[in-house]
Amino acid sequence: MELLSPAGNVDKLRYCWTYGADAAYIGLKNFSLRVKADNFHADEYTAVRALKEKFPGRKLHCALNISFHNKEIDRLLQDIPYFREYPIDAFIVQDLGIVPILQKEFPHAALHLSTQASCMNREAVKVYKSLGFSRIVMGREASLDEIKEIKDAVPDMEIECFVHGAMCIAYSGRCLMSAYLNGRSAQEGFCSHTCRWDYQLLAAAGRTAESPSSGAGGNPSGGAPQNCMGGSPSSGGTSTCMGKSGADTRSPAQLLAQSGELVLEEKKRPGEYFPVYEGDNFTALLSSKDLCMLDHLAELKAAGVDSLKIEGRMKSVYYVALITRAYRKALDAMDGKISAEEARPFTEELFKVSHRPFTTGFYFGREEADKTASGASDSPYMLTAEAGEVLSPEAEAAVLRRGTELKERRAAAYNALVPEAKAAWDRRAQGQPDKYLPPVEAHDGWHMYPFNALNMIDGNTELELVTPGTVAQKLQQAEFQLLNPNTGEVYRWVCADHPCVIYTGIPLPDGSLFRARDSGYVEGQYRGSAR
């Protein structure tokens, strides 16, 4: 089975392939359902081409999965020459209007049907096959039994399924909540993830189940809605708005839920009410658990799934790298390339990446999919830095030379001082250590690597090294130094945007990441969604 990982930008694309993905999917500016991802633009196709050459055999899929308005069709036609600059192997689409355009302009690229199309049955798959699609990204509502039936009916159609990441409460992600609340349409790539916000459930003032109002809308009495839950939505309090039922056979809860007078109020938007109507069947509100099928790869393979898709073009480099690595190791163990014991430390790292409680979604029945979660994705670790490729011997020698020159200049200036001035120098150096950083000195067997700090790192930070082949290696302070390459000084601390290289005797392979514990993390407690 193919392992397909998300690439929200060039950097993430590199980590997808470095950490074991067979293919990656990207979006191009203006045509992707993840507009807030960096996506790909300008001349980034040159970097993508270089990565394709560096990782021969890896595939690149391009998501053009928005619902197109006329003006966007026109823009697509104008941008065809730009699209040709990318080494695209397949397009992921939901809007059939662009299919003839892609078939004409990119005859060698495959067509993959987006999950947004909600393809759920064998007859629909047959229709899409007749239109030229070679792969279906199944609607997330499909069970493994249904997928197997589809594969048996259309064996030459590739089946791709999401196996990990955030899920949407809407039908295959076709959600209007974001557009309703703040005018940002999920169908055009501007989803504001309104289902993850903090809400409380309210009913119209004075409304009870035994006194239905005659008016439509949320507040016939004119007063502010009242809290129905006896506390916050997560407190588990019993409703104080439920009266006794009358002749109607529905329960008080059903009467109120189906009255159309329940509303949600979002924490940061007091006074704005979102109507809630409950149908005959149970509806999960609002935030779904995260999907995780890591323990069920054999069942997916038996059902005929050809490609395993990880969600997350807007997720971090750390997320992309470690989730991709976990599934890569699990697949390799299933295929007998490594043992289950060798894979286990890597797969267990999956739980150290930001996530909500996990679920298997609809694959084994809707009961799991109906369970919701509260709080933000959480992780015990923060990504603190990325390392680049080792500096050339000439570049490393230049940094060491600057350190030597700095040491000599300081010594000359210090030795020229009278004793009283030397004492003043010593006091300044002790009181302002950041202005008198020590110069670097050469260490046998050590090498330098570009070091992109993402969070503050100081002498108290306990760094762990993560690589494609190293689960997590704790680094001792004596094992590395962080240097200013422009001055040859050894930093006491660094943070984002500081010019920096790491000088160490530990080999850092391509794709090396550094993480540190998040002091605010408490196991089992998911912090608020405002994070």
Short mmCIF file of C-alpha atoms in Angstrom, two decimals:
data_model
loop_
_atom_site.label_atom_id
_atom_site.label_comp_id
_atom_site.label_asym_id
_atom_site.label_seq_id
_atom_site.Cartn_x
_atom_site.Cartn_y
_atom_site.Cartn_z
CA MET A 1 0.00 0.00 0.00
CA GLU A 2 1.12 3.52 -0.77
CA LEU A 3 1.77 5.89 2.14
CA LEU A 4 0.55 9.38 1.25
CA SER A 5 1.52 12.32 3.47
CA PRO A 6 0.50 16.01 3.59
CA ALA A 7 2.81 18.79 2.43
CA GLY A 8 1.62 22.31 3.18
CA ASN A 9 4.87 23.85 1.91
CA VAL A 10 8.25 22.92 0.44
CA ASP A 11 9.79 22.26 3.85
CA LYS A 12 7.04 19.82 4.77
CA LEU A 13 7.34 18.12 1.39
CA ARG A 14 10.98 17.39 2.17
CA TYR A 15 10.03 15.88 5.53
CA CYS A 16 7.26 13.78 3.97
CA TRP A 17 9.70 12.02 1.71
CA THR A 18 12.60 12.01 4.17
CA TYR A 19 10.50 10.26 6.81
CA GLY A 20 9.20 7.57 4.49
CA ALA A 21 6.18 8.66 2.46
CA ASP A 22 5.77 7.08 -0.97
CA ALA A 23 3.80 10.09 -2.13
CA ALA A 24 2.86 13.55 -0.91
CA TYR A 25 -0.04 15.82 -1.70
CA ILE A 26 0.25 19.58 -2.06
CA GLY A 27 -2.05 22.50 -2.80
CA LEU A 28 -1.47 25.45 -5.08
CA LYS A 29 -2.46 28.97 -4.09
CA ASN A 30 -6.16 29.80 -4.65
CA PHE A 31 -7.20 26.25 -5.62
CA SER A 32 -6.83 24.25 -2.43
CA LEU A 33 -9.20 23.54 0.45
CA ARG A 34 -6.40 24.47 2.83
CA VAL A 35 -5.94 28.12 1.96
CA LYS A 36 -4.36 28.82 5.36
CA ALA A 37 -1.61 26.34 4.61
CA ASP A 38 1.38 28.01 3.00
CA ASN A 39 0.68 26.07 -0.21
CA PHE A 40 2.92 26.44 -3.25
CA HIS A 41 3.43 29.59 -5.27
CA ALA A 42 5.98 31.81 -7.03
CA ASP A 43 9.02 29.84 -8.23
CA GLU A 44 8.82 27.07 -5.63
CA TYR A 45 8.47 24.55 -8.43
CA THR A 46 12.27 24.68 -8.74
CA ALA A 47 12.64 23.38 -5.18
CA VAL A 48 9.94 20.76 -5.81
CA ARG A 49 11.73 19.54 -8.92
CA ALA A 50 14.99 19.28 -6.98
CA LEU A 51 13.27 17.23 -4.27
CA LYS A 52 11.76 14.94 -6.90
CA GLU A 53 15.24 14.28 -8.24
CA LYS A 54 16.58 13.70 -4.74
CA PHE A 55 13.81 11.18 -4.00
CA PRO A 56 13.38 9.24 -7.26
CA GLY A 57 10.21 7.22 -7.52
CA ARG A 58 8.23 9.34 -5.07
CA LYS A 59 4.89 10.67 -6.29
CA LEU A 60 3.46 14.19 -6.12
CA HIS A 61 -0.31 14.71 -5.98
CA CYS A 62 -1.84 18.17 -6.39
CA ALA A 63 -5.15 19.05 -4.69
CA LEU A 64 -7.43 21.19 -6.85
CA ASN A 65 -10.36 20.28 -4.66
CA ILE A 66 -12.29 23.50 -4.15
CA SER A 67 -15.78 24.02 -5.56
CA PHE A 68 -15.07 26.27 -8.53
CA HIS A 69 -16.95 29.48 -9.27
CA ASN A 70 -16.86 30.82 -12.83
CA LYS A 71 -14.10 33.31 -11.99
CA GLU A 72 -12.00 30.50 -10.52
CA ILE A 73 -12.38 28.44 -13.69
CA ASP A 74 -11.09 31.46 -15.61
CA ARG A 75 -8.14 31.78 -13.24
CA LEU A 76 -7.38 28.06 -13.55
CA LEU A 77 -7.21 28.39 -17.33
CA GLN A 78 -4.86 31.36 -17.00
CA ASP A 79 -2.59 29.47 -14.60
CA ILE A 80 -2.18 26.31 -16.68
CA PRO A 81 1.35 27.31 -17.81
CA TYR A 82 2.35 27.78 -14.18
CA PHE A 83 0.93 24.39 -13.17
CA ARG A 84 3.04 22.75 -15.88
CA GLU A 85 6.18 23.84 -14.04
CA TYR A 86 5.43 21.34 -11.25
CA PRO A 87 6.22 17.60 -11.64
CA ILE A 88 2.64 16.59 -10.82
CA ASP A 89 1.71 12.91 -11.06
CA ALA A 90 -1.99 13.25 -10.16
CA PHE A 91 -4.67 15.85 -9.54
CA ILE A 92 -7.17 15.49 -6.70
CA VAL A 93 -10.48 17.08 -7.71
CA GLN A 94 -14.13 17.13 -6.68
CA ASP A 95 -15.57 19.54 -9.27
CA LEU A 96 -16.31 17.68 -12.49
CA GLY A 97 -16.22 20.94 -14.42
CA ILE A 98 -12.43 20.99 -14.42
CA VAL A 99 -12.01 17.34 -15.49
CA PRO A 100 -12.01 18.00 -19.27
CA ILE A 101 -9.57 20.88 -18.75
CA LEU A 102 -7.10 18.71 -16.84
CA GLN A 103 -7.46 15.82 -19.28
CA LYS A 104 -6.66 18.13 -22.18
CA GLU A 105 -3.83 20.11 -20.57
CA PHE A 106 -2.24 17.30 -18.49
CA PRO A 107 -2.86 14.06 -20.39
CA HIS A 108 -0.17 12.16 -18.47
CA ALA A 109 -1.40 13.10 -15.00
CA ALA A 110 -3.83 10.79 -13.20
CA LEU A 111 -7.20 11.97 -11.92
CA HIS A 112 -8.06 11.21 -8.30
CA LEU A 113 -11.55 11.91 -6.98
CA SER A 114 -11.46 13.97 -3.79
CA THR A 115 -13.16 12.77 -0.62
CA GLN A 116 -15.21 15.99 -0.94
CA ALA A 117 -17.19 14.26 -3.68
CA SER A 118 -18.46 11.77 -1.07
CA CYS A 119 -18.19 8.73 -3.30
CA MET A 120 -19.73 5.90 -1.29
CA ASN A 121 -20.92 3.09 -3.59
CA ARG A 122 -19.80 0.85 -6.42
CA GLU A 123 -22.14 2.34 -9.02
CA ALA A 124 -20.76 5.83 -8.44
CA VAL A 125 -17.23 4.42 -8.70
CA LYS A 126 -18.12 2.91 -12.07
CA VAL A 127 -19.36 6.30 -13.28
CA TYR A 128 -16.20 8.06 -12.16
CA LYS A 129 -14.11 5.37 -13.84
CA SER A 130 -15.95 6.04 -17.10
CA LEU A 131 -15.08 9.73 -16.74
CA GLY A 132 -11.37 8.96 -16.56
CA PHE A 133 -10.63 8.73 -12.84
CA SER A 134 -8.08 6.13 -11.81
CA ARG A 135 -8.43 6.56 -8.04
CA ILE A 136 -11.23 7.28 -5.59
CA VAL A 137 -10.52 8.94 -2.25
CA MET A 138 -13.37 7.37 -0.34
CA GLY A 139 -15.89 9.43 1.58
CA ARG A 140 -14.98 9.13 5.22
CA GLU A 141 -18.38 7.62 6.00
CA ALA A 142 -17.49 4.38 4.19
CA SER A 143 -16.96 1.24 6.26
CA LEU A 144 -14.30 -1.38 5.51
CA ASP A 145 -17.03 -3.80 4.38
CA GLU A 146 -18.34 -1.22 1.90
CA ILE A 147 -14.83 -0.51 0.63
CA LYS A 148 -14.24 -4.23 0.04
CA GLU A 149 -17.50 -4.50 -1.89
CA ILE A 150 -16.48 -1.55 -4.07
CA LYS A 151 -13.03 -3.01 -4.73
CA ASP A 152 -14.53 -6.37 -5.64
CA ALA A 153 -16.96 -4.68 -8.04
CA VAL A 154 -14.36 -2.39 -9.66
CA PRO A 155 -10.99 -4.11 -9.04
CA ASP A 156 -8.98 -1.89 -11.39
CA MET A 157 -9.98 1.31 -9.55
CA GLU A 158 -7.46 2.44 -6.94
CA ILE A 159 -8.92 3.11 -3.50
CA GLU A 160 -7.43 5.76 -1.23
CA CYS A 161 -8.54 6.20 2.37
CA PHE A 162 -7.76 8.60 5.17
CA VAL A 163 -6.13 6.74 8.03
CA HIS A 164 -4.96 9.48 10.39
CA GLY A 165 -5.75 13.00 11.49
CA ALA A 166 -8.57 15.42 12.17
CA MET A 167 -12.06 14.63 10.94
CA CYS A 168 -14.89 17.01 10.16
CA ILE A 169 -18.41 16.63 11.53
CA ALA A 170 -19.80 17.55 8.12
CA TYR A 171 -20.49 15.07 5.34
CA SER A 172 -17.00 14.38 3.96
CA GLY A 173 -15.98 17.83 5.08
CA ARG A 174 -18.68 19.71 3.16
CA CYS A 175 -19.43 22.12 5.98
CA LEU A 176 -21.28 25.43 6.00
CA MET A 177 -20.76 26.29 9.68
CA SER A 178 -17.74 28.44 9.01
CA ALA A 179 -19.50 30.33 6.23
CA TYR A 180 -22.58 30.77 8.41
CA LEU A 181 -20.74 32.14 11.44
CA ASN A 182 -18.08 34.34 9.89
CA GLY A 183 -18.41 34.24 6.13
CA ARG A 184 -15.43 31.93 5.53
CA SER A 185 -16.50 29.07 3.30
CA ALA A 186 -14.93 25.66 3.83
CA GLN A 187 -15.83 24.84 0.25
CA GLU A 188 -13.47 27.55 -0.94
CA GLY A 189 -10.61 26.71 1.39
CA PHE A 190 -11.30 29.24 4.15
CA CYS A 191 -12.62 26.96 6.92
CA SER A 192 -12.12 28.56 10.34
CA HIS A 193 -12.68 25.23 12.16
CA THR A 194 -15.79 26.52 13.90
CA CYS A 195 -16.59 23.00 15.08
CA ARG A 196 -13.55 23.20 17.39
CA TRP A 197 -14.64 26.40 19.14
CA ASP A 198 -15.98 26.57 22.72
CA TYR A 199 -19.78 26.67 22.93
CA GLN A 200 -22.52 26.58 25.52
CA LEU A 201 -26.02 25.30 24.79
CA LEU A 202 -28.81 27.83 25.38
CA ALA A 203 -32.59 27.97 24.97
CA ALA A 204 -34.89 30.94 24.52
CA ALA A 205 -35.68 32.75 27.78
CA GLY A 206 -38.59 31.13 29.61
CA ARG A 207 -38.78 28.27 27.11
CA THR A 208 -39.49 24.75 28.43
CA ALA A 209 -40.46 21.54 26.72
CA GLU A 210 -44.10 21.89 27.88
CA SER A 211 -44.48 25.47 26.59
CA PRO A 212 -43.45 25.50 22.93
CA SER A 213 -43.58 28.90 21.30
CA SER A 214 -45.37 29.64 18.07
CA GLY A 215 -42.62 31.69 16.52
CA ALA A 216 -39.68 30.50 14.49
CA GLY A 217 -36.13 31.30 15.48
CA GLY A 218 -34.23 31.27 18.70
CA ASN A 219 -35.82 33.81 21.04
CA PRO A 220 -39.61 34.41 20.83
CA SER A 221 -39.83 36.00 24.27
CA GLY A 222 -37.32 38.70 23.43
CA GLY A 223 -35.06 37.88 26.36
CA ALA A 224 -31.56 36.50 26.19
CA PRO A 225 -31.29 32.71 25.83
CA GLN A 226 -30.75 30.79 29.04
CA ASN A 227 -28.14 28.12 29.76
CA CYS A 228 -29.72 24.69 29.36
CA MET A 229 -26.91 22.70 30.85
CA GLY A 230 -26.80 23.91 34.45
CA GLY A 231 -23.17 24.91 33.90
CA SER A 232 -20.58 24.75 31.17
CA PRO A 233 -21.08 22.22 28.34
CA SER A 234 -18.28 20.09 29.74
CA SER A 235 -19.49 20.13 33.33
CA GLY A 236 -21.93 17.27 32.89
CA GLY A 237 -24.70 19.21 34.67
CA THR A 238 -28.36 18.15 34.33
CA SER A 239 -30.56 20.37 32.19
CA THR A 240 -32.81 22.83 34.04
CA CYS A 241 -34.84 23.61 30.91
CA MET A 242 -36.54 20.24 30.50
CA GLY A 243 -40.17 20.12 31.68
CA LYS A 244 -42.63 17.24 31.71
CA SER A 245 -43.95 16.06 28.37
CA GLY A 246 -47.58 16.49 27.43
CA ALA A 247 -49.61 14.23 25.19
CA ASP A 248 -46.77 14.10 22.69
CA THR A 249 -44.96 10.77 22.85
CA ARG A 250 -41.60 12.48 22.52
CA SER A 251 -39.56 12.97 25.64
CA PRO A 252 -39.05 16.49 27.05
CA ALA A 253 -35.50 16.40 25.76
CA GLN A 254 -36.71 15.51 22.27
CA LEU A 255 -39.38 18.22 22.32
CA LEU A 256 -36.85 20.85 23.21
CA ALA A 257 -34.19 19.55 20.86
CA GLN A 258 -36.64 19.51 17.94
CA SER A 259 -38.27 22.85 18.73
CA GLY A 260 -35.75 24.87 16.78
CA GLU A 261 -35.26 27.15 19.77
CA LEU A 262 -31.98 25.74 21.04
CA VAL A 263 -28.95 27.82 20.16
CA LEU A 264 -25.21 27.67 20.64
CA GLU A 265 -23.24 30.67 21.87
CA GLU A 266 -19.53 30.70 21.11
CA LYS A 267 -17.26 31.80 23.94
CA LYS A 268 -15.64 34.67 22.06
CA ARG A 269 -18.86 35.86 20.39
CA PRO A 270 -21.31 36.64 23.20
CA GLY A 271 -24.73 37.63 21.97
CA GLU A 272 -24.37 35.78 18.65
CA TYR A 273 -26.51 32.65 18.55
CA PHE A 274 -26.18 29.64 16.25
CA PRO A 275 -29.47 27.68 15.91
CA VAL A 276 -29.38 23.96 16.72
CA TYR A 277 -32.01 21.49 15.53
CA GLU A 278 -31.89 17.86 16.59
CA GLY A 279 -33.30 15.28 14.18
CA ASP A 280 -34.66 11.83 14.96
CA ASN A 281 -31.21 10.27 15.22
CA PHE A 282 -28.38 11.14 17.57
CA THR A 283 -26.11 13.91 16.27
CA ALA A 284 -22.59 14.46 17.56
CA LEU A 285 -21.77 18.07 18.39
CA LEU A 286 -19.37 19.44 17.58
CA SER A 287 -15.72 18.38 17.48
CA SER A 288 -14.92 14.87 16.35
CA LYS A 289 -12.12 12.74 17.70
CA ASP A 290 -9.01 12.27 15.57
CA LEU A 291 -8.79 9.29 13.24
CA CYS A 292 -6.09 6.68 13.85
CA MET A 293 -5.91 3.38 11.96
CA LEU A 294 -2.31 2.50 12.80
CA ASP A 295 -3.34 -0.77 14.45
CA HIS A 296 -5.59 -1.81 11.56
CA LEU A 297 -3.38 -1.70 8.47
CA ALA A 298 -3.91 -5.40 7.75
CA GLU A 299 -7.70 -4.91 7.71
CA LEU A 300 -7.32 -1.97 5.33
CA LYS A 301 -5.14 -4.05 3.03
CA ALA A 302 -7.60 -6.94 3.13
CA ALA A 303 -10.40 -4.55 2.13
CA GLY A 304 -8.45 -3.61 -1.00
CA VAL A 305 -7.17 -0.17 -0.01
CA ASP A 306 -4.30 0.95 -2.25
CA SER A 307 -3.25 4.20 -0.59
CA LEU A 308 -3.20 5.31 3.06
CA LYS A 309 -3.70 9.05 3.43
CA ILE A 310 -2.57 11.14 6.40
CA GLU A 311 -4.49 14.38 6.98
CA GLY A 312 -2.67 17.56 7.92
CA ARG A 313 -1.38 20.05 5.34
CA MET A 314 -1.78 22.72 8.01
CA LYS A 315 -0.03 20.68 10.69
CA SER A 316 3.56 21.21 11.82
CA VAL A 317 6.75 19.76 10.42
CA TYR A 318 7.01 17.71 13.62
CA TYR A 319 3.54 16.24 13.04
CA VAL A 320 4.21 15.42 9.42
CA ALA A 321 7.57 13.79 10.17
CA LEU A 322 6.60 11.64 13.15
CA ILE A 323 3.18 10.52 11.89
CA THR A 324 4.69 9.61 8.51
CA ARG A 325 7.51 7.73 10.26
CA ALA A 326 5.11 5.81 12.51
CA TYR A 327 3.02 4.56 9.57
CA ARG A 328 6.14 3.82 7.51
CA LYS A 329 7.53 1.59 10.26
CA ALA A 330 4.17 -0.09 10.80
CA LEU A 331 3.84 -0.83 7.08
CA ASP A 332 7.40 -2.14 6.93
CA ALA A 333 6.69 -4.44 9.86
CA MET A 334 3.50 -5.69 8.24
CA ASP A 335 5.43 -6.41 5.03
CA GLY A 336 8.19 -8.23 6.92
CA LYS A 337 10.91 -5.67 6.19
CA ILE A 338 11.48 -5.11 9.92
CA SER A 339 10.19 -6.87 13.01
CA ALA A 340 7.24 -5.70 15.07
CA GLU A 341 9.66 -5.13 17.95
CA GLU A 342 11.80 -2.85 15.79
CA ALA A 343 8.74 -0.87 14.67
CA ARG A 344 7.11 -0.49 18.10
CA PRO A 345 9.27 2.37 19.52
CA PHE A 346 8.54 4.41 16.39
CA THR A 347 4.80 3.71 16.36
CA GLU A 348 4.51 4.59 20.05
CA GLU A 349 5.92 8.03 19.22
CA LEU A 350 2.65 8.73 17.42
CA PHE A 351 1.09 9.49 20.82
CA LYS A 352 3.69 12.21 21.45
CA VAL A 353 2.40 14.27 18.52
CA SER A 354 -0.48 16.72 18.87
CA HIS A 355 -3.80 14.89 18.73
CA ARG A 356 -7.24 14.64 20.24
CA PRO A 357 -8.46 11.29 21.58
CA PHE A 358 -8.32 8.72 18.78
CA THR A 359 -11.11 6.87 17.00
CA THR A 360 -11.41 4.41 14.10
CA GLY A 361 -14.13 6.56 12.55
CA PHE A 362 -16.70 4.78 10.40
CA TYR A 363 -14.48 1.87 9.39
CA PHE A 364 -15.93 -0.59 11.93
CA GLY A 365 -19.31 1.06 12.58
CA ARG A 366 -20.71 4.50 13.23
CA GLU A 367 -20.69 4.14 17.03
CA GLU A 368 -17.04 5.18 17.11
CA ALA A 369 -17.61 8.08 14.72
CA ASP A 370 -20.41 9.46 16.90
CA LYS A 371 -18.06 10.06 19.82
CA THR A 372 -16.91 13.65 20.16
CA ALA A 373 -13.93 15.28 21.84
CA SER A 374 -13.30 18.56 23.61
CA GLY A 375 -10.19 20.68 23.86
CA ALA A 376 -7.38 21.31 21.40
CA SER A 377 -4.94 18.87 19.90
CA ASP A 378 -2.22 18.40 22.46
CA SER A 379 1.30 17.02 22.79
CA PRO A 380 3.85 16.60 25.58
CA TYR A 381 6.54 18.00 23.27
CA MET A 382 7.28 21.19 21.36
CA LEU A 383 9.32 21.26 18.18
CA THR A 384 12.28 23.48 19.08
CA ALA A 385 14.51 23.42 16.01
CA GLU A 386 15.31 21.99 12.58
CA ALA A 387 18.82 21.11 11.39
CA GLY A 388 20.06 21.48 7.84
CA GLU A 389 22.73 19.64 5.88
CA VAL A 390 26.26 19.62 7.27
CA LEU A 391 28.38 22.67 6.49
CA SER A 392 31.20 22.26 4.02
CA PRO A 393 34.73 22.03 5.50
CA GLU A 394 35.42 25.52 4.15
CA ALA A 395 32.32 27.03 5.77
CA GLU A 396 33.06 25.30 9.08
CA ALA A 397 36.66 26.51 9.00
CA ALA A 398 35.42 30.06 8.44
CA VAL A 399 33.27 29.95 11.60
CA LEU A 400 36.19 28.58 13.63
CA ARG A 401 38.46 31.27 12.21
CA ARG A 402 36.03 33.98 13.32
CA GLY A 403 36.05 32.50 16.80
CA THR A 404 39.85 32.55 16.88
CA GLU A 405 39.99 36.13 15.60
CA LEU A 406 37.45 37.20 18.21
CA LYS A 407 39.49 35.58 20.96
CA GLU A 408 42.67 37.31 19.77
CA ARG A 409 41.01 40.74 19.49
CA ARG A 410 39.59 40.49 22.97
CA ALA A 411 42.91 39.34 24.42
CA ALA A 412 44.76 42.20 22.76
CA ALA A 413 42.23 44.76 23.98
CA TYR A 414 42.24 43.33 27.50
CA ASN A 415 46.02 43.12 27.79
CA ALA A 416 46.35 46.77 26.75
CA LEU A 417 44.34 47.89 29.79
CA VAL A 418 45.67 49.08 33.13
CA PRO A 419 44.78 46.92 36.15
CA GLU A 420 41.81 49.11 37.17
CA ALA A 421 40.34 48.92 33.66
CA LYS A 422 40.85 45.17 33.57
CA ALA A 423 38.92 44.87 36.83
CA ALA A 424 36.08 46.95 35.31
CA TRP A 425 36.13 44.73 32.21
CA ASP A 426 35.86 41.62 34.41
CA ARG A 427 32.88 43.11 36.27
CA ARG A 428 31.10 43.97 33.00
CA ALA A 429 31.77 40.52 31.57
CA GLN A 430 30.36 38.88 34.70
CA GLY A 431 27.34 41.18 34.91
CA GLN A 432 26.51 41.17 31.18
CA PRO A 433 27.39 37.66 29.96
CA ASP A 434 25.30 38.00 26.78
CA LYS A 435 27.64 40.79 25.61
CA TYR A 436 30.78 38.76 26.29
CA LEU A 437 29.95 35.42 24.75
CA PRO A 438 32.87 32.97 24.58
CA PRO A 439 34.47 32.28 21.19
CA VAL A 440 34.14 28.83 19.69
CA GLU A 441 37.09 26.45 19.82
CA ALA A 442 37.68 23.45 17.58
CA HIS A 443 36.61 19.96 18.73
CA ASP A 444 37.97 16.85 17.03
CA GLY A 445 35.27 14.86 15.26
CA TRP A 446 32.65 17.62 15.58
CA HIS A 447 30.80 19.18 12.65
CA MET A 448 28.47 22.13 12.10
CA TYR A 449 24.92 22.14 10.78
CA PRO A 450 22.50 25.02 10.11
CA PHE A 451 20.16 25.26 13.09
CA ASN A 452 16.74 26.89 12.74
CA ALA A 453 15.47 27.56 16.27
CA LEU A 454 11.67 27.71 16.55
CA ASN A 455 11.39 28.26 20.30
CA MET A 456 13.76 29.59 22.94
CA ILE A 457 16.60 27.21 23.82
CA ASP A 458 18.87 27.87 26.79
CA GLY A 459 21.05 25.95 29.21
CA ASN A 460 17.99 24.49 30.94
CA THR A 461 16.39 23.15 27.76
CA GLU A 462 16.59 19.37 27.52
CA LEU A 463 16.83 18.74 23.80
CA GLU A 464 15.92 15.45 22.15
CA LEU A 465 17.08 14.56 18.65
CA VAL A 466 14.53 12.98 16.30
CA THR A 467 15.58 11.53 12.92
CA PRO A 468 14.09 9.09 10.38
CA GLY A 469 16.02 6.28 12.06
CA THR A 470 16.35 7.53 15.64
CA VAL A 471 13.29 7.39 17.86
CA ALA A 472 14.47 10.15 20.22
CA GLN A 473 17.96 10.74 21.60
CA LYS A 474 18.44 12.96 24.63
CA LEU A 475 21.34 15.38 24.22
CA GLN A 476 23.64 16.40 27.04
CA GLN A 477 24.83 20.00 27.21
CA ALA A 478 28.42 18.85 26.76
CA GLU A 479 27.54 17.13 23.46
CA PHE A 480 26.81 20.27 21.43
CA GLN A 481 27.23 24.02 21.17
CA LEU A 482 24.99 26.59 19.46
CA LEU A 483 27.07 29.14 17.58
CA ASN A 484 26.62 32.50 15.91
CA PRO A 485 28.21 31.68 12.53
CA ASN A 486 28.75 35.37 11.75
CA THR A 487 30.88 36.05 14.85
CA GLY A 488 32.15 32.67 16.00
CA GLU A 489 30.56 33.12 19.46
CA VAL A 490 28.94 30.37 21.54
CA TYR A 491 25.36 31.32 22.42
CA ARG A 492 24.00 31.08 25.94
CA TRP A 493 20.50 30.97 24.45
CA VAL A 494 18.85 31.25 21.05
CA CYS A 495 15.35 31.74 19.72
CA ALA A 496 13.67 32.16 16.36
CA ASP A 497 15.47 34.32 13.79
CA HIS A 498 18.88 34.11 15.47
CA PRO A 499 21.61 33.16 12.97
CA CYS A 500 22.74 29.81 14.33
CA VAL A 501 24.60 26.58 13.65
CA ILE A 502 24.82 23.57 15.92
CA TYR A 503 28.34 22.23 16.53
CA THR A 504 28.32 18.61 17.66
CA GLY A 505 30.03 15.26 17.45
CA ILE A 506 26.66 13.51 16.97
CA PRO A 507 25.95 12.82 13.27
CA LEU A 508 22.79 14.62 12.15
CA PRO A 509 21.21 12.93 9.12
CA ASP A 510 18.96 14.74 6.69
CA GLY A 511 15.68 15.72 8.30
CA SER A 512 16.97 15.94 11.88
CA LEU A 513 14.57 17.64 14.29
CA PHE A 514 14.93 18.76 17.90
CA ARG A 515 12.18 18.75 20.45
CA ALA A 516 11.74 19.65 24.12
CA ARG A 517 9.13 18.97 26.77
CA ASP A 518 6.15 21.33 26.94
CA SER A 519 6.00 22.43 30.57
CA GLY A 520 2.27 23.17 30.31
CA TYR A 521 1.32 19.67 29.24
CA VAL A 522 -0.54 17.40 31.69
CA GLU A 523 -1.18 13.84 30.54
CA GLY A 524 -4.88 13.14 30.05
CA GLN A 525 -5.87 16.81 30.07
CA TYR A 526 -6.51 18.46 26.71
CA ARG A 527 -5.98 22.18 26.93
CA GLY A 528 -8.52 24.66 25.64
CA SER A 529 -9.13 25.15 21.95
CA ALA A 530 -7.88 28.73 22.18
CA ARG A 531 -4.34 27.34 21.94
#
